[in-house]
């Protein structure tokens, strides 16, 4: 697998804040059985290459594996969901898709307001509050699927 495809596979892995398991599993899948893997309590990944006949060096991968992420904050009777961002989200992210875990539902991100007074909403095509809650359950995470170009 070439570098482009490795990077593409890593970027396509779902990994909102505190849910980086898919990114860690992707790294393990790419490197395969040529390494041993250990996870720290803080979700850092330690990779130890298996080199036969040579002393092995430990590689400690500590990076921000999480993505731009949202959580449901308030559900409205018309089916829209107000979101709370879990990191700084630029307004240019508006009208892009976000994917919610664990349901896998895709939504359109709507940004309202200017400067620091942004409000974020998800449009999942729900007709009412109950349907929105079933599509985007409370405490689910939504990861930004677009590209941010400035």
CSV table of N, CA, C and O in Angstrom, one decimal, residues 14-143:
chain,number,residue,atom,x,y,z
A,14,UNK,N,-13.2,6.7,11.3
A,14,UNK,CA,-14.1,7.5,12.1
A,14,UNK,C,-13.4,7.6,13.5
A,14,UNK,O,-13.1,6.6,14.1
A,15,UNK,N,-13.2,8.8,14.0
A,15,UNK,CA,-12.5,9.0,15.2
A,15,UNK,C,-12.8,10.3,15.9
A,15,UNK,O,-11.8,11.1,16.2
A,16,UNK,N,-14.0,10.6,16.3
A,16,UNK,CA,-14.2,11.8,17.1
A,16,UNK,C,-13.6,11.6,18.5
A,16,UNK,O,-13.3,10.5,18.9
A,17,UNK,N,-13.5,12.8,19.2
A,17,UNK,CA,-12.8,12.8,20.5
A,17,UNK,C,-13.3,11.8,21.4
A,17,UNK,O,-14.5,11.6,21.6
A,18,UNK,N,-12.4,11.1,22.0
A,18,UNK,CA,-12.6,10.0,23.0
A,18,UNK,C,-13.1,8.7,22.3
A,18,UNK,O,-13.4,7.7,23.0
A,19,UNK,N,-13.3,8.6,21.0
A,19,UNK,CA,-13.7,7.4,20.3
A,19,UNK,C,-12.7,7.1,19.2
A,19,UNK,O,-13.1,6.9,18.0
A,20,UNK,N,-11.4,7.1,19.5
A,20,UNK,CA,-10.4,6.9,18.4
A,20,UNK,C,-10.1,5.5,18.1
A,20,UNK,O,-9.2,5.1,17.4
A,21,UNK,N,-11.0,4.5,18.6
A,21,UNK,CA,-10.7,3.1,18.5
A,21,UNK,C,-10.6,2.7,17.0
A,21,UNK,O,-9.7,1.9,16.7
A,22,UNK,N,-11.4,3.2,16.1
A,22,UNK,CA,-11.3,2.9,14.7
A,22,UNK,C,-10.0,3.3,14.1
A,22,UNK,O,-9.4,2.6,13.3
A,23,UNK,N,-9.4,4.5,14.5
A,23,UNK,CA,-8.2,4.9,14.0
A,23,UNK,C,-7.1,4.0,14.5
A,23,UNK,O,-6.2,3.6,13.7
A,24,UNK,N,-7.1,3.6,15.8
A,24,UNK,CA,-6.1,2.7,16.3
A,24,UNK,C,-6.2,1.3,15.6
A,24,UNK,O,-5.1,0.8,15.2
A,25,UNK,N,-7.4,0.8,15.3
A,25,UNK,CA,-7.5,-0.5,14.6
A,25,UNK,C,-7.0,-0.3,13.2
A,25,UNK,O,-6.4,-1.3,12.7
A,26,UNK,N,-7.2,0.8,12.6
A,26,UNK,CA,-6.7,1.0,11.2
A,26,UNK,C,-5.2,1.0,11.2
A,26,UNK,O,-4.6,0.4,10.3
A,27,UNK,N,-4.5,1.6,12.1
A,27,UNK,CA,-3.1,1.6,12.2
A,27,UNK,C,-2.6,0.1,12.4
A,27,UNK,O,-1.6,-0.3,11.7
A,28,UNK,N,-3.2,-0.6,13.3
A,28,UNK,CA,-2.9,-2.0,13.5
A,28,UNK,C,-3.1,-2.8,12.2
A,28,UNK,O,-2.2,-3.7,11.9
A,29,UNK,N,-4.1,-2.6,11.5
A,29,UNK,CA,-4.4,-3.3,10.2
A,29,UNK,C,-3.3,-3.0,9.2
A,29,UNK,O,-2.9,-3.9,8.5
A,30,UNK,N,-2.9,-1.7,9.1
A,30,UNK,CA,-1.9,-1.3,8.1
A,30,UNK,C,-0.6,-2.0,8.4
A,30,UNK,O,0.1,-2.5,7.5
A,31,UNK,N,-0.2,-1.9,9.7
A,31,UNK,CA,1.1,-2.5,10.1
A,31,UNK,C,1.1,-4.0,10.2
A,31,UNK,O,2.2,-4.6,10.1
A,32,UNK,N,0.0,-4.6,10.5
A,32,UNK,CA,-0.2,-6.0,10.5
A,32,UNK,C,0.6,-6.7,11.7
A,32,UNK,O,0.8,-6.1,12.7
A,33,UNK,N,1.0,-7.9,11.4
A,33,UNK,CA,1.6,-8.7,12.5
A,33,UNK,C,3.1,-8.5,12.6
A,33,UNK,O,3.8,-9.2,13.4
A,34,UNK,N,3.6,-7.5,11.9
A,34,UNK,CA,5.0,-7.1,12.0
A,34,UNK,C,5.4,-6.4,13.3
A,34,UNK,O,6.5,-6.1,13.5
A,35,UNK,N,4.3,-6.0,14.1
A,35,UNK,CA,4.5,-5.2,15.3
A,35,UNK,C,3.7,-5.8,16.4
A,35,UNK,O,2.7,-6.5,16.2
A,36,UNK,N,4.1,-5.4,17.6
A,36,UNK,CA,3.2,-5.7,18.8
A,36,UNK,C,2.7,-4.3,19.2
A,36,UNK,O,3.3,-3.3,19.0
A,37,UNK,N,1.5,-4.3,19.8
A,37,UNK,CA,0.8,-3.1,20.1
A,37,UNK,C,0.3,-3.0,21.5
A,37,UNK,O,-0.1,-4.0,22.1
A,38,UNK,N,0.5,-1.8,22.1
A,38,UNK,CA,0.0,-1.6,23.5
A,38,UNK,C,-0.6,-0.2,23.5
A,38,UNK,O,-0.2,0.7,22.9
A,39,UNK,N,-1.8,-0.2,24.2
A,39,UNK,CA,-2.5,1.1,24.4
A,39,UNK,C,-2.3,1.6,25.8
A,39,UNK,O,-2.5,0.8,26.7
A,40,UNK,N,-2.0,2.9,25.9
A,40,UNK,CA,-1.9,3.5,27.3
A,40,UNK,C,-3.4,3.8,27.7
A,40,UNK,O,-4.3,3.9,26.9
A,41,UNK,N,-3.5,4.1,29.0
A,41,UNK,CA,-4.9,4.5,29.5
A,41,UNK,C,-5.5,5.8,28.8
A,41,UNK,O,-6.6,6.0,28.7
A,42,UNK,N,-4.6,6.6,28.2
A,42,UNK,CA,-5.0,7.8,27.6
A,42,UNK,C,-5.2,7.6,26.0
A,42,UNK,O,-5.2,8.6,25.3
A,43,UNK,N,-5.4,6.4,25.6
A,43,UNK,CA,-5.6,6.1,24.2
A,43,UNK,C,-4.4,6.4,23.3
A,43,UNK,O,-4.5,6.7,22.1
A,44,UNK,N,-3.2,6.4,23.8
A,44,UNK,CA,-2.0,6.5,23.0
A,44,UNK,C,-1.6,5.1,22.6
A,44,UNK,O,-1.9,4.2,23.3
A,45,UNK,N,-1.0,5.0,21.4
A,45,UNK,CA,-0.6,3.7,20.9
A,45,UNK,C,0.9,3.5,20.9
A,45,UNK,O,1.6,4.4,20.4
A,46,UNK,N,1.3,2.4,21.5
A,46,UNK,CA,2.7,2.1,21.5
A,46,UNK,C,2.9,1.0,20.5
A,46,UNK,O,2.3,-0.1,20.6
A,47,UNK,N,3.8,1.1,19.6
A,47,UNK,CA,4.1,0.1,18.5
A,47,UNK,C,5.5,-0.4,18.7
A,47,UNK,O,6.5,0.4,18.8
A,48,UNK,N,5.7,-1.7,18.8
A,48,UNK,CA,7.0,-2.3,19.0
A,48,UNK,C,7.2,-3.2,17.7
A,48,UNK,O,6.6,-4.2,17.6
A,49,UNK,N,8.1,-2.8,16.8
A,49,UNK,CA,8.4,-3.6,15.6
A,49,UNK,C,9.0,-4.9,16.0
A,49,UNK,O,9.8,-5.0,17.0
A,50,UNK,N,8.6,-6.0,15.4
A,50,UNK,CA,9.2,-7.3,15.6
A,50,UNK,C,10.3,-7.5,14.6
A,50,UNK,O,10.1,-7.8,13.4
A,51,UNK,N,11.6,-7.4,15.1
A,51,UNK,CA,12.7,-7.5,14.2
A,51,UNK,C,13.5,-8.8,14.7
A,51,UNK,O,14.0,-8.8,15.8
A,52,UNK,N,13.5,-9.8,13.9
A,52,UNK,CA,14.2,-11.0,14.3
A,52,UNK,C,15.7,-10.9,14.3
A,52,UNK,O,16.3,-10.4,13.3
A,53,UNK,N,16.3,-11.2,15.4
A,53,UNK,CA,17.8,-11.2,15.5
A,53,UNK,C,18.3,-9.8,15.8
A,53,UNK,O,19.5,-9.7,15.9
A,54,UNK,N,17.5,-8.8,16.0
A,54,UNK,CA,18.0,-7.5,16.3
A,54,UNK,C,17.2,-6.9,17.5
A,54,UNK,O,16.1,-7.3,17.7
A,55,UNK,N,17.9,-6.1,18.3
A,55,UNK,CA,17.1,-5.5,19.4
A,55,UNK,C,16.0,-4.6,18.8
A,55,UNK,O,16.2,-3.9,17.8
A,56,UNK,N,14.9,-4.7,19.4
A,56,UNK,CA,13.7,-4.0,19.0
A,56,UNK,C,13.6,-2.6,19.6
A,56,UNK,O,13.9,-2.4,20.8
A,57,UNK,N,13.2,-1.6,18.8
A,57,UNK,CA,13.0,-0.3,19.4
A,57,UNK,C,11.5,0.0,19.5
A,57,UNK,O,10.7,-0.6,18.8
A,58,UNK,N,11.2,0.7,20.5
A,58,UNK,CA,9.8,1.1,20.8
A,58,UNK,C,9.4,2.4,20.1
A,58,UNK,O,10.2,3.3,20.2
A,59,UNK,N,8.3,2.4,19.4
A,59,UNK,CA,7.8,3.6,18.8
A,59,UNK,C,6.5,4.0,19.5
A,59,UNK,O,5.6,3.2,19.6
A,60,UNK,N,6.5,5.2,20.1
A,60,UNK,CA,5.4,5.7,20.8
A,60,UNK,C,4.6,6.7,19.9
A,60,UNK,O,5.2,7.7,19.6
A,61,UNK,N,3.4,6.3,19.5
A,61,UNK,CA,2.7,7.2,18.6
A,61,UNK,C,1.7,8.0,19.5
A,61,UNK,O,0.8,7.4,20.1
A,62,UNK,N,2.0,9.3,19.6
A,62,UNK,CA,1.1,10.2,20.3
A,62,UNK,C,0.7,11.3,19.4
A,62,UNK,O,1.5,12.1,19.1
A,63,UNK,N,-0.5,11.3,19.0
A,63,UNK,CA,-1.0,12.3,18.0
A,63,UNK,C,-2.4,12.6,18.3
A,63,UNK,O,-3.1,11.8,19.0
A,64,UNK,N,-2.9,13.7,17.8
A,64,UNK,CA,-4.3,14.0,17.9
A,64,UNK,C,-5.0,13.2,16.8
A,64,UNK,O,-5.1,13.5,15.7
A,65,UNK,N,-5.6,12.0,17.2
A,65,UNK,CA,-6.2,11.1,16.3
A,65,UNK,C,-7.7,11.5,16.2
A,65,UNK,O,-8.4,10.9,15.4
A,66,UNK,N,-8.2,12.4,17.0
A,66,UNK,CA,-9.6,12.7,16.9
A,66,UNK,C,-9.9,13.8,15.8
A,66,UNK,O,-9.0,14.4,15.3
A,67,UNK,N,-11.2,13.9,15.5
A,67,UNK,CA,-11.7,14.7,14.5
A,67,UNK,C,-12.5,15.9,15.0
A,67,UNK,O,-12.8,15.9,16.1
A,68,UNK,N,-12.8,16.8,14.1
A,68,UNK,CA,-13.8,17.8,14.4
A,68,UNK,C,-15.1,17.1,14.8
A,68,UNK,O,-15.6,16.3,14.0
A,69,UNK,N,-15.7,17.4,15.9
A,69,UNK,CA,-16.7,16.6,16.4
A,69,UNK,C,-17.8,17.4,17.1
A,69,UNK,O,-17.6,18.5,17.6
A,70,UNK,N,-19.0,16.9,17.0
A,70,UNK,CA,-20.2,17.5,17.6
A,70,UNK,C,-21.0,16.5,18.5
A,70,UNK,O,-20.9,15.3,18.2
A,71,UNK,N,-21.7,17.0,19.4
A,71,UNK,CA,-22.7,16.2,20.2
A,71,UNK,C,-24.0,16.9,20.2
A,71,UNK,O,-24.1,18.1,20.2
A,72,UNK,N,-25.1,16.1,20.2
A,72,UNK,CA,-26.4,16.7,20.3
A,72,UNK,C,-26.6,17.5,21.6
A,72,UNK,O,-26.2,17.0,22.6
A,73,UNK,N,-27.2,18.7,21.5
A,73,UNK,CA,-27.4,19.5,22.6
A,73,UNK,C,-28.9,19.7,22.9
A,73,UNK,O,-29.3,19.6,24.1
A,74,UNK,N,-29.7,20.0,21.9
A,74,UNK,CA,-31.1,20.2,22.1
A,74,UNK,C,-31.8,19.7,20.8
A,74,UNK,O,-31.4,19.9,19.7
A,75,UNK,N,-33.0,19.0,21.1
A,75,UNK,CA,-33.8,18.5,20.0
A,75,UNK,C,-35.1,19.4,19.9
A,75,UNK,O,-35.7,19.8,20.9
A,76,UNK,N,-35.4,19.7,18.6
A,76,UNK,CA,-36.6,20.6,18.4
A,76,UNK,C,-37.8,19.8,17.8
A,76,UNK,O,-37.6,18.7,17.2
A,77,UNK,N,-38.9,20.3,18.0
A,77,UNK,CA,-40.2,19.7,17.6
A,77,UNK,C,-40.2,19.5,16.1
A,77,UNK,O,-40.8,18.5,15.6
A,78,UNK,N,-39.5,20.3,15.3
A,78,UNK,CA,-39.5,20.2,13.8
A,78,UNK,C,-38.5,19.2,13.3
A,78,UNK,O,-38.3,19.0,12.1
A,79,UNK,N,-37.7,18.5,14.2
A,79,UNK,CA,-36.8,17.5,13.8
A,79,UNK,C,-35.3,18.0,13.7
A,79,UNK,O,-34.4,17.2,13.5
A,80,UNK,N,-35.1,19.3,13.9
A,80,UNK,CA,-33.7,19.8,13.8
A,80,UNK,C,-33.1,19.5,15.2
A,80,UNK,O,-33.7,19.4,16.2
A,81,UNK,N,-31.7,19.4,15.2
A,81,UNK,CA,-31.0,19.1,16.4
A,81,UNK,C,-29.9,20.2,16.5
A,81,UNK,O,-29.1,20.4,15.6
A,82,UNK,N,-29.9,20.9,17.7
A,82,UNK,CA,-28.8,21.8,18.0
A,82,UNK,C,-27.6,21.0,18.5
A,82,UNK,O,-27.8,20.1,19.3
A,83,UNK,N,-26.4,21.4,18.0
A,83,UNK,CA,-25.2,20.7,18.3
A,83,UNK,C,-24.3,21.5,19.1
A,83,UNK,O,-24.3,22.7,19.1
A,84,UNK,N,-23.5,20.8,19.9
A,84,UNK,CA,-22.4,21.5,20.7
A,84,UNK,C,-21.1,21.0,20.1
A,84,UNK,O,-20.9,19.8,20.0
A,85,UNK,N,-20.2,21.9,19.6
A,85,UNK,CA,-18.9,21.5,19.1
A,85,UNK,C,-18.0,21.0,20.2
A,85,UNK,O,-18.0,21.6,21.3
A,86,UNK,N,-17.2,20.0,19.9
A,86,UNK,CA,-16.2,19.6,20.9
A,86,UNK,C,-14.8,20.1,20.7
A,86,UNK,O,-13.9,19.7,21.3
A,87,UNK,N,-14.7,21.0,19.7
A,87,UNK,CA,-13.5,21.7,19.4
A,87,UNK,C,-13.9,22.9,18.6
A,87,UNK,O,-15.0,23.1,18.3
A,88,UNK,N,-12.9,23.8,18.2
A,88,UNK,CA,-13.2,24.9,17.4
A,88,UNK,C,-13.6,24.5,16.0
A,88,UNK,O,-12.9,23.7,15.4
A,89,UNK,N,-14.7,24.9,15.5
A,89,UNK,CA,-15.2,24.6,14.2
A,89,UNK,C,-15.4,25.8,13.4
A,89,UNK,O,-16.2,26.7,13.8
A,90,UNK,N,-14.6,26.0,12.3
A,90,UNK,CA,-14.8,27.2,11.6
A,90,UNK,C,-16.1,27.3,10.8
A,90,UNK,O,-16.6,26.3,10.4
A,91,UNK,N,-16.6,28.5,10.7
A,91,UNK,CA,-17.9,28.7,10.0
A,91,UNK,C,-17.9,28.1,8.6
A,91,UNK,O,-19.0,27.8,8.1
A,92,UNK,N,-16.8,28.1,8.0
A,92,UNK,CA,-16.7,27.6,6.6
A,92,UNK,C,-17.1,26.1,6.5
A,92,UNK,O,-17.3,25.6,5.4
A,93,UNK,N,-17.2,25.4,7.6
A,93,UNK,CA,-17.7,24.0,7.7
A,93,UNK,C,-19.2,23.9,7.3
A,93,UNK,O,-19.6,22.8,7.2
A,94,UNK,N,-19.9,25.0,7.2
A,94,UNK,CA,-21.3,24.9,7.0
A,94,UNK,C,-21.7,24.2,5.7
A,94,UNK,O,-20.9,24.2,4.7
A,95,UNK,N,-22.8,23.6,5.7
A,95,UNK,CA,-23.4,22.8,4.6
A,95,UNK,C,-22.6,21.6,4.2
A,95,UNK,O,-22.8,21.1,3.1
A,96,UNK,N,-21.8,21.1,5.0
A,96,UNK,CA,-21.1,19.9,4.8
A,96,UNK,C,-21.7,18.8,5.6
A,96,UNK,O,-22.6,19.0,6.5
A,97,UNK,N,-21.3,17.5,5.3
A,97,UNK,CA,-21.9,16.4,6.0
A,97,UNK,C,-21.2,16.1,7.3
A,97,UNK,O,-20.0,16.3,7.4
A,98,UNK,N,-21.9,15.6,8.3
A,98,UNK,CA,-21.3,15.0,9.5
A,98,UNK,C,-22.0,13.6,9.6
A,98,UNK,O,-23.1,13.3,9.2
A,99,UNK,N,-21.2,12.7,10.2
A,99,UNK,CA,-21.6,11.3,10.4
A,99,UNK,C,-21.6,11.0,11.9
A,99,UNK,O,-20.7,11.3,12.6
A,100,UNK,N,-22.8,10.5,12.3
A,100,UNK,CA,-23.0,10.2,13.8
A,100,UNK,C,-22.7,8.8,14.1
A,100,UNK,O,-23.1,7.9,13.3
A,101,UNK,N,-22.0,8.6,15.2
A,101,UNK,CA,-21.8,7.2,15.7
A,101,UNK,C,-22.6,7.1,17.0
A,101,UNK,O,-22.6,8.0,17.8
A,102,UNK,N,-23.2,6.0,17.3
A,102,UNK,CA,-23.1,4.7,16.7
A,102,UNK,C,-24.0,4.4,15.6
A,102,UNK,O,-24.0,3.3,15.0
A,103,UNK,N,-24.9,5.3,15.2
A,103,UNK,CA,-26.0,5.0,14.2
A,103,UNK,C,-25.5,5.0,12.8
A,103,UNK,O,-26.1,4.4,11.9
A,104,UNK,N,-24.4,5.7,12.5
A,104,UNK,CA,-23.9,5.8,11.1
A,104,UNK,C,-24.7,6.8,10.3
A,104,UNK,O,-24.5,6.9,9.1
A,105,UNK,N,-25.7,7.6,10.9
A,105,UNK,CA,-26.5,8.5,10.2
A,105,UNK,C,-25.7,9.7,9.7
A,105,UNK,O,-24.8,10.2,10.5
A,106,UNK,N,-26.0,10.2,8.5
A,106,UNK,CA,-25.3,11.4,7.9
A,106,UNK,C,-26.3,12.5,8.1
A,106,UNK,O,-27.5,12.3,7.9
A,107,UNK,N,-25.8,13.7,8.4
A,107,UNK,CA,-26.6,14.9,8.5
A,107,UNK,C,-25.9,16.1,7.8
A,107,UNK,O,-24.7,16.0,7.6
A,108,UNK,N,-26.6,17.1,7.5
A,108,UNK,CA,-26.1,18.3,7.0
A,108,UNK,C,-25.8,19.3,8.1
A,108,UNK,O,-26.7,19.5,9.0
A,109,UNK,N,-24.6,19.9,8.2
A,109,UNK,CA,-24.3,20.8,9.2
A,109,UNK,C,-24.8,22.2,8.8
A,109,UNK,O,-24.4,22.7,7.7
A,110,UNK,N,-25.5,22.8,9.7
A,110,UNK,CA,-26.0,24.2,9.4
A,110,UNK,C,-25.4,25.1,10.5
A,110,UNK,O,-25.4,24.8,11.7
A,111,UNK,N,-24.8,26.2,10.0
A,111,UNK,CA,-24.1,27.1,10.9
A,111,UNK,C,-24.9,28.4,10.9
A,111,UNK,O,-25.1,29.0,9.8
A,112,UNK,N,-25.2,28.9,12.1
A,112,UNK,CA,-26.0,30.2,12.2
A,112,UNK,C,-25.2,31.2,13.0
A,112,UNK,O,-24.6,30.8,14.1
A,113,UNK,N,-25.1,32.4,12.7
A,113,UNK,CA,-24.5,33.4,13.5
A,113,UNK,C,-23.1,33.8,12.9
A,113,UNK,O,-22.6,33.2,11.9
A,114,UNK,N,-22.4,34.7,13.6
A,114,UNK,CA,-21.1,35.2,13.1
A,114,UNK,C,-20.1,35.2,14.3
A,114,UNK,O,-20.5,35.3,15.5
A,115,UNK,N,-18.9,35.2,14.0
A,115,UNK,CA,-17.8,35.2,14.9
A,115,UNK,C,-17.9,34.2,16.0
A,115,UNK,O,-18.1,33.0,15.7
A,116,UNK,N,-17.9,34.6,17.3
A,116,UNK,CA,-17.9,33.6,18.4
A,116,UNK,C,-19.3,33.2,18.8
A,116,UNK,O,-19.5,32.4,19.7
A,117,UNK,N,-20.3,33.8,18.1
A,117,UNK,CA,-21.7,33.4,18.5
A,117,UNK,C,-22.3,32.4,17.5
A,117,UNK,O,-23.5,32.3,17.4
A,118,UNK,N,-21.5,31.5,17.0
A,118,UNK,CA,-22.0,30.5,16.1
A,118,UNK,C,-22.9,29.5,16.8
A,118,UNK,O,-22.7,29.2,18.0
A,119,UNK,N,-24.0,29.1,16.1
A,119,UNK,CA,-24.8,28.0,16.6
A,119,UNK,C,-24.8,27.0,15.5
A,119,UNK,O,-24.8,27.3,14.3
A,120,UNK,N,-24.7,25.7,15.9
A,120,UNK,CA,-24.6,24.6,15.0
A,120,UNK,C,-25.9,23.7,15.1
A,120,UNK,O,-26.3,23.4,16.2
A,121,UNK,N,-26.4,23.3,13.9
A,121,UNK,CA,-27.6,22.5,13.9
A,121,UNK,C,-27.3,21.3,12.9
A,121,UNK,O,-26.5,21.4,12.0
A,122,UNK,N,-28.0,20.2,13.1
A,122,UNK,CA,-28.0,19.1,12.2
A,122,UNK,C,-29.3,18.9,11.6
A,122,UNK,O,-30.3,18.9,12.3
A,123,UNK,N,-29.3,18.7,10.3
A,123,UNK,CA,-30.5,18.4,9.5
A,123,UNK,C,-30.4,16.9,9.1
A,123,UNK,O,-29.6,16.6,8.2
A,124,UNK,N,-31.2,16.0,9.7
A,124,UNK,CA,-31.1,14.6,9.3
A,124,UNK,C,-32.4,14.2,8.6
A,124,UNK,O,-32.6,13.0,8.3
A,125,UNK,N,-33.2,15.1,8.3
A,125,UNK,CA,-34.4,14.8,7.6
A,125,UNK,C,-35.5,14.3,8.5
A,125,UNK,O,-36.5,13.7,8.0
A,126,UNK,N,-35.4,14.5,9.8
A,126,UNK,CA,-36.4,14.0,10.7
A,126,UNK,C,-37.6,14.9,10.7
A,126,UNK,O,-37.5,16.1,10.5
A,127,UNK,N,-38.8,14.4,10.9
A,127,UNK,CA,-40.0,15.1,10.9
A,127,UNK,C,-40.4,15.7,12.3
A,127,UNK,O,-41.2,16.6,12.4
A,128,UNK,N,-39.8,15.1,13.3
A,128,UNK,CA,-40.2,15.5,14.7
A,128,UNK,C,-39.1,15.2,15.7
A,128,UNK,O,-38.1,14.5,15.3
A,129,UNK,N,-39.3,15.6,16.9
A,129,UNK,CA,-38.2,15.5,17.9
A,129,UNK,C,-37.9,14.0,18.2
A,129,UNK,O,-36.7,13.6,18.3
A,130,UNK,N,-38.9,13.2,18.3
A,130,UNK,CA,-38.7,11.7,18.5
A,130,UNK,C,-37.9,11.0,17.5
A,130,UNK,O,-37.0,10.3,17.7
A,131,UNK,N,-38.2,11.3,16.2
A,131,UNK,CA,-37.5,10.8,15.1
A,131,UNK,C,-36.0,11.2,15.1
A,131,UNK,O,-35.1,10.4,14.9
A,132,UNK,N,-35.8,12.5,15.4
A,132,UNK,CA,-34.4,13.0,15.5
A,132,UNK,C,-33.6,12.3,16.6
A,132,UNK,O,-32.5,12.0,16.4
A,133,UNK,N,-34.3,12.1,17.7
A,133,UNK,CA,-33.6,11.4,18.8
A,133,UNK,C,-33.3,10.0,18.5
A,133,UNK,O,-32.3,9.4,19.0
A,134,UNK,N,-34.1,9.3,17.7
A,134,UNK,CA,-33.8,7.9,17.3
A,134,UNK,C,-32.6,7.9,16.3
A,134,UNK,O,-31.9,7.0,16.2
A,135,UNK,N,-32.5,8.9,15.4
A,135,UNK,CA,-31.5,9.0,14.4
A,135,UNK,C,-30.1,9.4,15.0
A,135,UNK,O,-29.1,9.0,14.6
A,136,UNK,N,-30.2,10.4,15.9
A,136,UNK,CA,-29.0,11.0,16.6
A,136,UNK,C,-29.3,10.9,18.1
A,136,UNK,O,-29.8,11.8,18.7
A,137,UNK,N,-29.0,9.7,18.7
A,137,UNK,CA,-29.3,9.5,20.1
A,137,UNK,C,-28.5,10.5,21.0
A,137,UNK,O,-27.4,10.9,20.6
A,138,UNK,N,-29.0,10.9,22.2
A,138,UNK,CA,-28.2,11.7,23.1
A,138,UNK,C,-26.8,11.0,23.4
A,138,UNK,O,-26.7,9.8,23.4
A,139,UNK,N,-25.8,11.9,23.5
A,139,UNK,CA,-24.4,11.4,23.8
A,139,UNK,C,-23.8,10.8,22.6
A,139,UNK,O,-22.7,10.2,22.7
A,140,UNK,N,-24.4,10.8,21.4
A,140,UNK,CA,-23.7,10.3,20.2
A,140,UNK,C,-22.7,11.3,19.7
A,140,UNK,O,-22.8,12.5,20.1
A,141,UNK,N,-21.8,10.9,18.9
A,141,UNK,CA,-20.8,11.8,18.4
A,141,UNK,C,-20.9,12.0,16.9
A,141,UNK,O,-21.1,11.0,16.2
A,142,UNK,N,-20.8,13.2,16.4
A,142,UNK,CA,-20.9,13.4,15.0
A,142,UNK,C,-19.5,14.0,14.5
A,142,UNK,O,-19.1,15.0,15.0
A,143,UNK,N,-18.9,13.3,13.5
A,143,UNK,CA,-17.6,13.7,13.0
A,143,UNK,C,-17.8,14.4,11.7
A,143,UNK,O,-18.6,14.0,10.8
